[in-house]
Amino acid sequence: MRLLSAIGILAIIAAIALPIFFFGGFYNVAATDQHFGIVSWALDRVRMASITHHAAEKPPVSLDDPAVVQAGAKEFSEHGCVSCHGAPGATWAKFSEALYPSPPDLSEIAKERTPEQIFWVVKHGLKFTGMPGFSAIGVKDDEIWKIAAFVKKLPSVSEADYKAWTAR
Ligand code: HEC
């Protein structure tokens, strides 16, 4: 009985304090203010679980086809990915270092994600981050699959390859 009333009192205090904290302006939304470790950990887990759950679409073409990968490099260079993520031989724009969360190195991400997951993220973007959902600006699925094919191959793409594939 004692325990139950203690839990009840704590719940009432939380129900009053949390809205005051968040709606009263005490929570700091500044991008220069880092999350607590446990919040970052939870956000990471939530993001990964959500991507894994939603990324169900299958590629309509072979993503190992060199023509698809090379076309993907061109799409990648034309849609602004380089400003935030960089590319082989091309550095990201300075501002991207001030994004929070910061854009990851895609040649590392490529090793940890399936092409389906990369496709889904590029198509839909990631809420509360700077990662745009490219379908919202009319980028077609087949273009996004090419981008996913290229990103997946990034660990083995040389600067010379990237330069040749993106030359006009
Ligand atoms: C305005 C900056 C910006 C642009 C432009 C941008 N991204 Fe991102 N991207 C981000 C940020 C920030 C994250 C990290 C989000 C996070 O950590 O939750 C991210 C994450 C990702 C991820 C990893 C998601 C995961 O599985 O964890 C992939 C893949 C990705 N971007 C691909 C792309 C591609 C391809 C393009 C171009 C078509 C692109 N991004 C354009 C900012 C950007």
Short mmCIF file of N, CA and C and ligand atoms in Angstrom, two decimals:
data_model
loop_
_atom_site.label_atom_id
_atom_site.label_comp_id
_atom_site.label_asym_id
_atom_site.label_seq_id
_atom_site.Cartn_x
_atom_site.Cartn_y
_atom_site.Cartn_z
N MET A 1 0.84 -1.22 0.00
CA MET A 1 0.00 0.00 0.00
C MET A 1 0.87 1.26 0.00
N ARG A 2 1.88 1.28 0.92
CA ARG A 2 2.83 2.42 1.00
C ARG A 2 3.50 2.66 -0.34
N LEU A 3 3.97 1.52 -0.95
CA LEU A 3 4.68 1.61 -2.22
C LEU A 3 3.79 2.21 -3.29
N LEU A 4 2.53 1.71 -3.32
CA LEU A 4 1.58 2.20 -4.33
C LEU A 4 1.35 3.70 -4.19
N SER A 5 1.19 4.17 -2.93
CA SER A 5 0.94 5.61 -2.79
C SER A 5 2.19 6.42 -3.14
N ALA A 6 3.38 5.86 -2.85
CA ALA A 6 4.61 6.57 -3.23
C ALA A 6 4.68 6.69 -4.75
N ILE A 7 4.35 5.59 -5.44
CA ILE A 7 4.37 5.63 -6.92
C ILE A 7 3.36 6.67 -7.42
N GLY A 8 2.18 6.69 -6.79
CA GLY A 8 1.14 7.64 -7.18
C GLY A 8 1.60 9.07 -7.01
N ILE A 9 2.25 9.35 -5.88
CA ILE A 9 2.72 10.73 -5.62
C ILE A 9 3.78 11.13 -6.64
N LEU A 10 4.72 10.19 -6.92
CA LEU A 10 5.76 10.48 -7.92
C LEU A 10 5.14 10.76 -9.29
N ALA A 11 4.12 9.97 -9.64
CA ALA A 11 3.47 10.16 -10.95
C ALA A 11 2.83 11.54 -11.01
N ILE A 12 2.19 11.97 -9.91
CA ILE A 12 1.55 13.29 -9.90
C ILE A 12 2.61 14.40 -10.02
N ILE A 13 3.73 14.24 -9.29
CA ILE A 13 4.80 15.25 -9.37
C ILE A 13 5.32 15.32 -10.82
N ALA A 14 5.54 14.13 -11.43
CA ALA A 14 6.06 14.11 -12.81
C ALA A 14 5.06 14.77 -13.76
N ALA A 15 3.76 14.50 -13.54
CA ALA A 15 2.73 15.04 -14.43
C ALA A 15 2.68 16.57 -14.34
N ILE A 16 3.08 17.13 -13.22
CA ILE A 16 3.10 18.59 -13.08
C ILE A 16 4.45 19.15 -13.57
N ALA A 17 5.54 18.48 -13.17
CA ALA A 17 6.88 19.03 -13.46
C ALA A 17 7.26 18.95 -14.94
N LEU A 18 6.92 17.82 -15.60
CA LEU A 18 7.37 17.64 -17.00
C LEU A 18 6.80 18.72 -17.93
N PRO A 19 5.46 18.98 -17.88
CA PRO A 19 4.95 20.05 -18.76
C PRO A 19 5.59 21.40 -18.44
N ILE A 20 5.85 21.69 -17.16
CA ILE A 20 6.47 22.98 -16.82
C ILE A 20 7.87 23.03 -17.43
N PHE A 21 8.60 21.91 -17.30
CA PHE A 21 9.98 21.87 -17.84
C PHE A 21 9.98 22.09 -19.35
N PHE A 22 9.10 21.35 -20.06
CA PHE A 22 9.14 21.42 -21.53
C PHE A 22 8.42 22.65 -22.09
N PHE A 23 7.17 22.90 -21.64
CA PHE A 23 6.41 24.02 -22.21
C PHE A 23 6.82 25.35 -21.60
N GLY A 24 7.47 25.31 -20.44
CA GLY A 24 7.90 26.56 -19.78
C GLY A 24 9.21 27.08 -20.35
N GLY A 25 9.78 26.35 -21.34
CA GLY A 25 10.99 26.86 -21.99
C GLY A 25 12.29 26.46 -21.31
N PHE A 26 12.20 25.59 -20.30
CA PHE A 26 13.43 25.23 -19.59
C PHE A 26 14.27 24.21 -20.36
N TYR A 27 13.60 23.37 -21.18
CA TYR A 27 14.36 22.42 -22.00
C TYR A 27 15.12 23.22 -23.05
N ASN A 28 16.40 22.89 -23.27
CA ASN A 28 17.22 23.66 -24.21
C ASN A 28 17.24 22.98 -25.58
N VAL A 29 16.64 23.63 -26.61
CA VAL A 29 16.63 23.03 -27.95
C VAL A 29 17.88 23.38 -28.76
N ALA A 30 18.83 24.12 -28.17
CA ALA A 30 20.04 24.52 -28.91
C ALA A 30 20.78 23.30 -29.45
N ALA A 31 21.21 23.39 -30.73
CA ALA A 31 22.00 22.30 -31.32
C ALA A 31 23.39 22.24 -30.70
N THR A 32 23.79 23.30 -30.02
CA THR A 32 25.11 23.30 -29.37
C THR A 32 25.05 22.64 -27.99
N ASP A 33 23.84 22.29 -27.56
CA ASP A 33 23.67 21.66 -26.24
C ASP A 33 23.49 20.15 -26.45
N GLN A 34 24.49 19.36 -26.05
CA GLN A 34 24.48 17.91 -26.33
C GLN A 34 23.48 17.17 -25.44
N HIS A 35 22.91 16.09 -25.99
CA HIS A 35 22.03 15.23 -25.19
C HIS A 35 22.82 14.56 -24.06
N PHE A 36 22.12 14.20 -22.99
CA PHE A 36 22.71 13.32 -21.98
C PHE A 36 23.03 11.99 -22.65
N GLY A 37 24.02 11.29 -22.14
CA GLY A 37 24.43 10.00 -22.71
C GLY A 37 23.27 9.03 -22.90
N ILE A 38 22.39 8.97 -21.91
CA ILE A 38 21.30 7.98 -21.98
C ILE A 38 20.29 8.37 -23.07
N VAL A 39 20.11 9.68 -23.28
CA VAL A 39 19.18 10.15 -24.31
C VAL A 39 19.75 9.80 -25.69
N SER A 40 21.07 10.05 -25.88
CA SER A 40 21.71 9.71 -27.16
C SER A 40 21.59 8.21 -27.43
N TRP A 41 21.83 7.45 -26.40
CA TRP A 41 21.76 5.98 -26.53
C TRP A 41 20.34 5.57 -26.96
N ALA A 42 19.34 6.15 -26.28
CA ALA A 42 17.94 5.79 -26.58
C ALA A 42 17.57 6.23 -28.01
N LEU A 43 17.99 7.45 -28.41
CA LEU A 43 17.68 7.94 -29.76
C LEU A 43 18.29 7.04 -30.83
N ASP A 44 19.53 6.59 -30.58
CA ASP A 44 20.21 5.67 -31.50
C ASP A 44 19.43 4.37 -31.66
N ARG A 45 19.00 3.83 -30.53
CA ARG A 45 18.25 2.57 -30.56
C ARG A 45 16.92 2.74 -31.29
N VAL A 46 16.24 3.84 -30.99
CA VAL A 46 14.93 4.10 -31.61
C VAL A 46 15.09 4.25 -33.12
N ARG A 47 16.13 5.00 -33.55
CA ARG A 47 16.36 5.22 -34.98
C ARG A 47 16.63 3.89 -35.69
N MET A 48 17.51 3.08 -35.09
CA MET A 48 17.89 1.82 -35.74
C MET A 48 16.70 0.86 -35.81
N ALA A 49 15.93 0.79 -34.71
CA ALA A 49 14.76 -0.12 -34.68
C ALA A 49 13.75 0.33 -35.73
N SER A 50 13.55 1.65 -35.85
CA SER A 50 12.56 2.18 -36.79
C SER A 50 12.99 1.91 -38.23
N ILE A 51 14.28 2.15 -38.53
CA ILE A 51 14.77 1.91 -39.89
C ILE A 51 14.61 0.42 -40.24
N THR A 52 15.01 -0.44 -39.32
CA THR A 52 14.94 -1.88 -39.56
C THR A 52 13.49 -2.31 -39.81
N HIS A 53 12.57 -1.75 -39.02
CA HIS A 53 11.16 -2.12 -39.13
C HIS A 53 10.54 -1.65 -40.46
N HIS A 54 10.91 -0.43 -40.88
CA HIS A 54 10.24 0.16 -42.04
C HIS A 54 10.86 -0.19 -43.39
N ALA A 55 12.16 -0.55 -43.38
CA ALA A 55 12.86 -0.74 -44.67
C ALA A 55 12.51 -2.08 -45.30
N ALA A 56 11.33 -2.16 -45.94
CA ALA A 56 10.87 -3.44 -46.48
C ALA A 56 10.91 -3.50 -48.00
N GLU A 57 10.99 -2.34 -48.66
CA GLU A 57 10.96 -2.35 -50.14
C GLU A 57 12.22 -3.01 -50.71
N LYS A 58 12.02 -3.79 -51.78
CA LYS A 58 13.15 -4.51 -52.41
C LYS A 58 13.58 -3.80 -53.68
N PRO A 59 14.88 -3.85 -54.01
CA PRO A 59 15.36 -3.15 -55.21
C PRO A 59 14.80 -3.76 -56.49
N PRO A 60 14.40 -2.92 -57.47
CA PRO A 60 13.84 -3.42 -58.73
C PRO A 60 14.92 -3.80 -59.73
N VAL A 61 16.17 -3.41 -59.45
CA VAL A 61 17.28 -3.73 -60.37
C VAL A 61 18.44 -4.29 -59.55
N SER A 62 19.44 -4.87 -60.24
CA SER A 62 20.61 -5.37 -59.52
C SER A 62 21.48 -4.19 -59.07
N LEU A 63 21.73 -4.12 -57.76
CA LEU A 63 22.51 -3.00 -57.24
C LEU A 63 24.01 -3.22 -57.40
N ASP A 64 24.38 -4.41 -57.93
CA ASP A 64 25.80 -4.67 -58.21
C ASP A 64 26.18 -4.26 -59.62
N ASP A 65 25.18 -3.95 -60.44
CA ASP A 65 25.43 -3.56 -61.82
C ASP A 65 26.25 -2.25 -61.84
N PRO A 66 27.47 -2.28 -62.43
CA PRO A 66 28.32 -1.09 -62.43
C PRO A 66 27.62 0.14 -63.01
N ALA A 67 26.76 -0.05 -64.00
CA ALA A 67 26.07 1.10 -64.60
C ALA A 67 25.15 1.76 -63.58
N VAL A 68 24.51 0.93 -62.74
CA VAL A 68 23.61 1.46 -61.70
C VAL A 68 24.42 2.21 -60.64
N VAL A 69 25.54 1.61 -60.21
CA VAL A 69 26.40 2.24 -59.19
C VAL A 69 26.93 3.58 -59.70
N GLN A 70 27.37 3.60 -60.96
CA GLN A 70 27.95 4.83 -61.51
C GLN A 70 26.89 5.92 -61.69
N ALA A 71 25.69 5.49 -62.11
CA ALA A 71 24.59 6.47 -62.21
C ALA A 71 24.26 7.01 -60.82
N GLY A 72 24.38 6.13 -59.82
CA GLY A 72 24.12 6.54 -58.43
C GLY A 72 25.11 7.59 -57.96
N ALA A 73 26.36 7.47 -58.39
CA ALA A 73 27.38 8.47 -58.02
C ALA A 73 26.96 9.84 -58.54
N LYS A 74 26.44 9.86 -59.75
CA LYS A 74 26.03 11.13 -60.36
C LYS A 74 24.84 11.73 -59.60
N GLU A 75 23.86 10.86 -59.28
CA GLU A 75 22.70 11.33 -58.50
C GLU A 75 23.18 11.88 -57.15
N PHE A 76 24.09 11.15 -56.53
CA PHE A 76 24.63 11.53 -55.22
C PHE A 76 25.25 12.93 -55.31
N SER A 77 26.03 13.17 -56.37
CA SER A 77 26.72 14.46 -56.48
C SER A 77 25.74 15.58 -56.83
N GLU A 78 24.62 15.22 -57.47
CA GLU A 78 23.70 16.27 -57.93
C GLU A 78 22.62 16.63 -56.88
N HIS A 79 22.44 15.77 -55.88
CA HIS A 79 21.37 16.03 -54.91
C HIS A 79 21.85 16.64 -53.60
N GLY A 80 23.11 17.06 -53.54
CA GLY A 80 23.58 17.80 -52.36
C GLY A 80 24.08 16.94 -51.21
N CYS A 81 24.13 15.63 -51.40
CA CYS A 81 24.61 14.74 -50.33
C CYS A 81 26.02 15.15 -49.90
N VAL A 82 26.84 15.58 -50.88
CA VAL A 82 28.25 15.89 -50.61
C VAL A 82 28.38 17.02 -49.59
N SER A 83 27.46 18.01 -49.64
CA SER A 83 27.55 19.14 -48.69
C SER A 83 27.58 18.65 -47.26
N CYS A 84 26.82 17.61 -46.97
CA CYS A 84 26.75 17.14 -45.59
C CYS A 84 27.65 15.94 -45.32
N HIS A 85 27.73 15.02 -46.28
CA HIS A 85 28.45 13.76 -46.02
C HIS A 85 29.83 13.69 -46.65
N GLY A 86 30.15 14.60 -47.60
CA GLY A 86 31.39 14.47 -48.34
C GLY A 86 31.30 13.30 -49.32
N ALA A 87 32.37 13.06 -50.08
CA ALA A 87 32.44 11.96 -51.05
C ALA A 87 33.91 11.67 -51.26
N PRO A 88 34.26 10.57 -51.95
CA PRO A 88 35.69 10.30 -52.16
C PRO A 88 36.36 11.49 -52.86
N GLY A 89 37.34 12.08 -52.19
CA GLY A 89 38.05 13.23 -52.76
C GLY A 89 37.32 14.56 -52.65
N ALA A 90 36.15 14.57 -52.01
CA ALA A 90 35.39 15.83 -51.86
C ALA A 90 34.99 16.01 -50.40
N THR A 91 35.36 17.14 -49.82
CA THR A 91 35.01 17.36 -48.41
C THR A 91 33.63 17.98 -48.29
N TRP A 92 32.99 17.70 -47.17
CA TRP A 92 31.68 18.26 -46.85
C TRP A 92 31.82 19.76 -46.63
N ALA A 93 30.68 20.48 -46.68
CA ALA A 93 30.68 21.92 -46.40
C ALA A 93 30.90 22.12 -44.90
N LYS A 94 31.56 23.22 -44.56
CA LYS A 94 31.92 23.50 -43.15
C LYS A 94 30.69 23.44 -42.24
N PHE A 95 29.55 23.97 -42.73
CA PHE A 95 28.36 24.06 -41.86
C PHE A 95 27.93 22.69 -41.33
N SER A 96 28.22 21.63 -42.11
CA SER A 96 27.72 20.31 -41.70
C SER A 96 28.35 19.85 -40.39
N GLU A 97 29.53 20.44 -40.06
CA GLU A 97 30.18 20.08 -38.78
C GLU A 97 29.39 20.65 -37.60
N ALA A 98 28.46 21.60 -37.89
CA ALA A 98 27.67 22.20 -36.83
C ALA A 98 26.29 21.57 -36.72
N LEU A 99 26.00 20.57 -37.57
CA LEU A 99 24.71 19.87 -37.45
C LEU A 99 24.76 18.94 -36.24
N TYR A 100 23.64 18.82 -35.56
CA TYR A 100 23.57 17.92 -34.40
C TYR A 100 22.26 17.15 -34.45
N PRO A 101 22.27 15.83 -34.67
CA PRO A 101 23.44 14.96 -34.79
C PRO A 101 24.23 15.25 -36.05
N SER A 102 25.54 14.96 -36.03
CA SER A 102 26.37 15.26 -37.20
C SER A 102 26.21 14.15 -38.24
N PRO A 103 26.28 14.51 -39.54
CA PRO A 103 26.12 13.52 -40.61
C PRO A 103 27.24 12.47 -40.54
N PRO A 104 26.90 11.18 -40.58
CA PRO A 104 27.93 10.16 -40.46
C PRO A 104 28.75 10.00 -41.74
N ASP A 105 29.91 9.35 -41.60
CA ASP A 105 30.74 8.98 -42.74
C ASP A 105 30.03 7.81 -43.44
N LEU A 106 29.56 8.04 -44.66
CA LEU A 106 28.73 7.03 -45.33
C LEU A 106 29.51 5.78 -45.72
N SER A 107 30.85 5.87 -45.83
CA SER A 107 31.58 4.64 -46.16
C SER A 107 31.61 3.71 -44.94
N GLU A 108 31.45 4.28 -43.74
CA GLU A 108 31.31 3.44 -42.54
C GLU A 108 29.89 2.89 -42.45
N ILE A 109 28.90 3.78 -42.63
CA ILE A 109 27.48 3.40 -42.57
C ILE A 109 27.19 2.27 -43.57
N ALA A 110 27.83 2.34 -44.75
CA ALA A 110 27.58 1.37 -45.82
C ALA A 110 27.85 -0.07 -45.35
N LYS A 111 28.81 -0.21 -44.44
CA LYS A 111 29.17 -1.56 -43.97
C LYS A 111 28.14 -2.11 -43.00
N GLU A 112 27.39 -1.19 -42.37
CA GLU A 112 26.48 -1.61 -41.30
C GLU A 112 25.01 -1.68 -41.74
N ARG A 113 24.69 -1.16 -42.93
CA ARG A 113 23.29 -1.09 -43.35
C ARG A 113 23.07 -1.90 -44.62
N THR A 114 21.85 -2.41 -44.79
CA THR A 114 21.49 -3.07 -46.04
C THR A 114 21.13 -1.99 -47.07
N PRO A 115 21.16 -2.33 -48.36
CA PRO A 115 20.74 -1.35 -49.38
C PRO A 115 19.30 -0.89 -49.13
N GLU A 116 18.44 -1.81 -48.65
CA GLU A 116 17.04 -1.47 -48.38
C GLU A 116 16.95 -0.38 -47.31
N GLN A 117 17.82 -0.49 -46.30
CA GLN A 117 17.81 0.50 -45.21
C GLN A 117 18.31 1.86 -45.72
N ILE A 118 19.35 1.83 -46.55
CA ILE A 118 19.89 3.08 -47.10
C ILE A 118 18.81 3.74 -47.98
N PHE A 119 18.16 2.92 -48.82
CA PHE A 119 17.08 3.43 -49.69
C PHE A 119 16.01 4.12 -48.85
N TRP A 120 15.57 3.45 -47.80
CA TRP A 120 14.48 3.98 -46.98
C TRP A 120 14.87 5.32 -46.34
N VAL A 121 16.09 5.39 -45.80
CA VAL A 121 16.53 6.64 -45.15
C VAL A 121 16.61 7.79 -46.15
N VAL A 122 17.15 7.51 -47.35
CA VAL A 122 17.28 8.58 -48.34
C VAL A 122 15.90 9.01 -48.84
N LYS A 123 15.00 8.04 -48.98
CA LYS A 123 13.65 8.35 -49.46
C LYS A 123 12.86 9.18 -48.44
N HIS A 124 12.94 8.77 -47.16
CA HIS A 124 12.07 9.39 -46.16
C HIS A 124 12.75 10.38 -45.22
N GLY A 125 14.09 10.35 -45.15
CA GLY A 125 14.79 11.25 -44.23
C GLY A 125 14.65 10.80 -42.79
N LEU A 126 15.23 11.57 -41.88
CA LEU A 126 15.18 11.22 -40.45
C LEU A 126 14.69 12.42 -39.66
N LYS A 127 13.57 12.24 -38.98
CA LYS A 127 12.98 13.30 -38.15
C LYS A 127 13.96 13.82 -37.10
N PHE A 128 13.87 15.10 -36.78
CA PHE A 128 14.70 15.73 -35.74
C PHE A 128 16.19 15.69 -36.06
N THR A 129 16.55 15.49 -37.35
CA THR A 129 17.96 15.55 -37.74
C THR A 129 17.99 16.38 -39.02
N GLY A 130 19.18 16.66 -39.55
CA GLY A 130 19.25 17.42 -40.79
C GLY A 130 19.08 16.54 -42.02
N MET A 131 18.83 15.24 -41.84
CA MET A 131 18.78 14.32 -42.98
C MET A 131 17.45 14.48 -43.73
N PRO A 132 17.47 15.02 -44.97
CA PRO A 132 16.23 15.27 -45.71
C PRO A 132 15.63 13.99 -46.29
N GLY A 133 14.31 13.96 -46.46
CA GLY A 133 13.63 12.86 -47.15
C GLY A 133 13.48 13.26 -48.61
N PHE A 134 14.25 12.63 -49.48
CA PHE A 134 14.33 13.14 -50.86
C PHE A 134 13.07 12.88 -51.69
N SER A 135 12.21 11.94 -51.27
CA SER A 135 10.96 11.75 -52.03
C SER A 135 10.09 13.00 -51.93
N ALA A 136 10.23 13.76 -50.83
CA ALA A 136 9.41 14.95 -50.63
C ALA A 136 9.74 16.06 -51.63
N ILE A 137 10.90 15.97 -52.28
CA ILE A 137 11.22 16.98 -53.30
C ILE A 137 11.20 16.34 -54.68
N GLY A 138 10.50 15.19 -54.79
CA GLY A 138 10.25 14.60 -56.10
C GLY A 138 11.33 13.69 -56.65
N VAL A 139 12.33 13.31 -55.84
CA VAL A 139 13.32 12.36 -56.35
C VAL A 139 12.64 10.99 -56.45
N LYS A 140 12.75 10.38 -57.63
CA LYS A 140 12.02 9.13 -57.91
C LYS A 140 12.70 7.92 -57.25
N ASP A 141 11.89 6.89 -57.00
CA ASP A 141 12.41 5.68 -56.37
C ASP A 141 13.61 5.09 -57.13
N ASP A 142 13.50 5.06 -58.47
CA ASP A 142 14.61 4.41 -59.20
C ASP A 142 15.90 5.20 -59.06
N GLU A 143 15.79 6.52 -58.91
CA GLU A 143 16.99 7.34 -58.69
C GLU A 143 17.55 7.05 -57.28
N ILE A 144 16.63 6.89 -56.33
CA ILE A 144 17.08 6.64 -54.95
C ILE A 144 17.73 5.26 -54.84
N TRP A 145 17.22 4.27 -55.59
CA TRP A 145 17.87 2.95 -55.59
C TRP A 145 19.29 3.04 -56.11
N LYS A 146 19.48 3.88 -57.16
CA LYS A 146 20.84 4.05 -57.71
C LYS A 146 21.75 4.66 -56.64
N ILE A 147 21.22 5.66 -55.92
CA ILE A 147 22.01 6.28 -54.85
C ILE A 147 22.37 5.23 -53.79
N ALA A 148 21.38 4.39 -53.43
CA ALA A 148 21.63 3.34 -52.42
C ALA A 148 22.71 2.38 -52.92
N ALA A 149 22.66 2.03 -54.22
CA ALA A 149 23.67 1.12 -54.79
C ALA A 149 25.05 1.73 -54.66
N PHE A 150 25.14 3.05 -54.96
CA PHE A 150 26.43 3.74 -54.88
C PHE A 150 26.92 3.82 -53.42
N VAL A 151 26.03 4.21 -52.51
CA VAL A 151 26.43 4.35 -51.10
C VAL A 151 26.94 3.01 -50.57
N LYS A 152 26.25 1.93 -50.94
CA LYS A 152 26.64 0.60 -50.47
C LYS A 152 28.06 0.24 -50.94
N LYS A 153 28.43 0.75 -52.12
CA LYS A 153 29.76 0.45 -52.69
C LYS A 153 30.84 1.44 -52.22
N LEU A 154 30.42 2.50 -51.51
CA LEU A 154 31.36 3.57 -51.14
C LEU A 154 32.70 3.11 -50.55
N PRO A 155 32.71 2.07 -49.68
CA PRO A 155 34.00 1.68 -49.09
C PRO A 155 35.05 1.32 -50.14
N SER A 156 34.62 0.91 -51.35
CA SER A 156 35.62 0.53 -52.36
C SER A 156 35.71 1.53 -53.52
N VAL A 157 35.04 2.68 -53.39
CA VAL A 157 35.09 3.67 -54.49
C VAL A 157 36.30 4.59 -54.28
N SER A 158 37.17 4.67 -55.30
CA SER A 158 38.36 5.54 -55.19
C SER A 158 38.00 6.97 -55.61
N GLU A 159 38.90 7.89 -55.29
CA GLU A 159 38.69 9.28 -55.70
C GLU A 159 38.60 9.39 -57.23
N ALA A 160 39.48 8.61 -57.91
CA ALA A 160 39.50 8.67 -59.38
C ALA A 160 38.18 8.14 -59.96
N ASP A 161 37.65 7.02 -59.38
CA ASP A 161 36.35 6.49 -59.83
C ASP A 161 35.28 7.56 -59.69
N TYR A 162 35.20 8.15 -58.49
CA TYR A 162 34.14 9.12 -58.22
C TYR A 162 34.23 10.30 -59.19
N LYS A 163 35.45 10.74 -59.43
CA LYS A 163 35.65 11.88 -60.34
C LYS A 163 35.17 11.51 -61.75
N ALA A 164 35.56 10.30 -62.20
CA ALA A 164 35.19 9.88 -63.55
C ALA A 164 33.67 9.70 -63.66
N TRP A 165 33.06 9.10 -62.65
CA TRP A 165 31.61 8.80 -62.71
C TRP A 165 30.74 10.05 -62.63
N THR A 166 31.30 11.12 -62.02
CA THR A 166 30.47 12.31 -61.84
C THR A 166 30.81 13.41 -62.83
N ALA A 167 31.81 13.15 -63.69
CA ALA A 167 32.18 14.16 -64.69
C ALA A 167 31.00 14.35 -65.64
N ARG A 168 30.80 15.55 -66.09
CA ARG A 168 29.66 15.85 -66.99
C ARG A 168 29.92 15.26 -68.36
C1 HEC B 1 21.60 18.86 -44.72
C2 HEC B 1 22.50 17.77 -44.48
C3 HEC B 1 22.27 16.43 -45.14
C4 HEC B 1 22.11 16.17 -46.48
C5 HEC B 1 22.01 17.17 -47.62
C6 HEC B 1 22.06 14.74 -46.59
N1 HEC B 1 22.18 14.15 -45.36
FE1 HEC B 1 22.25 12.15 -44.95
N2 HEC B 1 22.30 12.54 -42.96
C7 HEC B 1 22.38 13.80 -42.40
C8 HEC B 1 22.42 13.66 -40.97
C9 HEC B 1 22.49 14.81 -39.98
C10 HEC B 1 22.38 12.29 -40.68
C11 HEC B 1 22.47 11.63 -39.30
C12 HEC B 1 21.15 11.41 -38.66
C13 HEC B 1 21.28 10.70 -37.33
O1 HEC B 1 22.40 10.53 -36.80
O2 HEC B 1 20.25 10.34 -36.80
C14 HEC B 1 22.31 11.61 -41.96
C15 HEC B 1 22.24 10.23 -42.10
C16 HEC B 1 22.32 9.57 -43.31
C17 HEC B 1 22.41 8.13 -43.47
C18 HEC B 1 22.53 7.12 -42.35
C19 HEC B 1 21.26 6.78 -41.68
C20 HEC B 1 21.44 5.60 -40.75
O3 HEC B 1 21.13 4.48 -41.19
O4 HEC B 1 21.90 5.78 -39.63
C21 HEC B 1 22.47 7.88 -44.82
C22 HEC B 1 22.59 6.52 -45.49
C23 HEC B 1 22.43 9.16 -45.49
N3 HEC B 1 22.33 10.17 -44.56
C24 HEC B 1 22.51 9.32 -46.86
C25 HEC B 1 22.36 10.54 -47.53
C26 HEC B 1 22.31 10.68 -48.98
C27 HEC B 1 22.50 9.55 -49.96
C28 HEC B 1 22.09 12.00 -49.23
C29 HEC B 1 21.84 12.66 -50.57
C30 HEC B 1 20.81 12.07 -51.41
C31 HEC B 1 22.07 12.69 -47.95
N4 HEC B 1 22.23 11.76 -46.94
C32 HEC B 1 21.91 14.06 -47.78
C33 HEC B 1 22.42 15.00 -43.08
C34 HEC B 1 22.30 15.16 -44.45
#
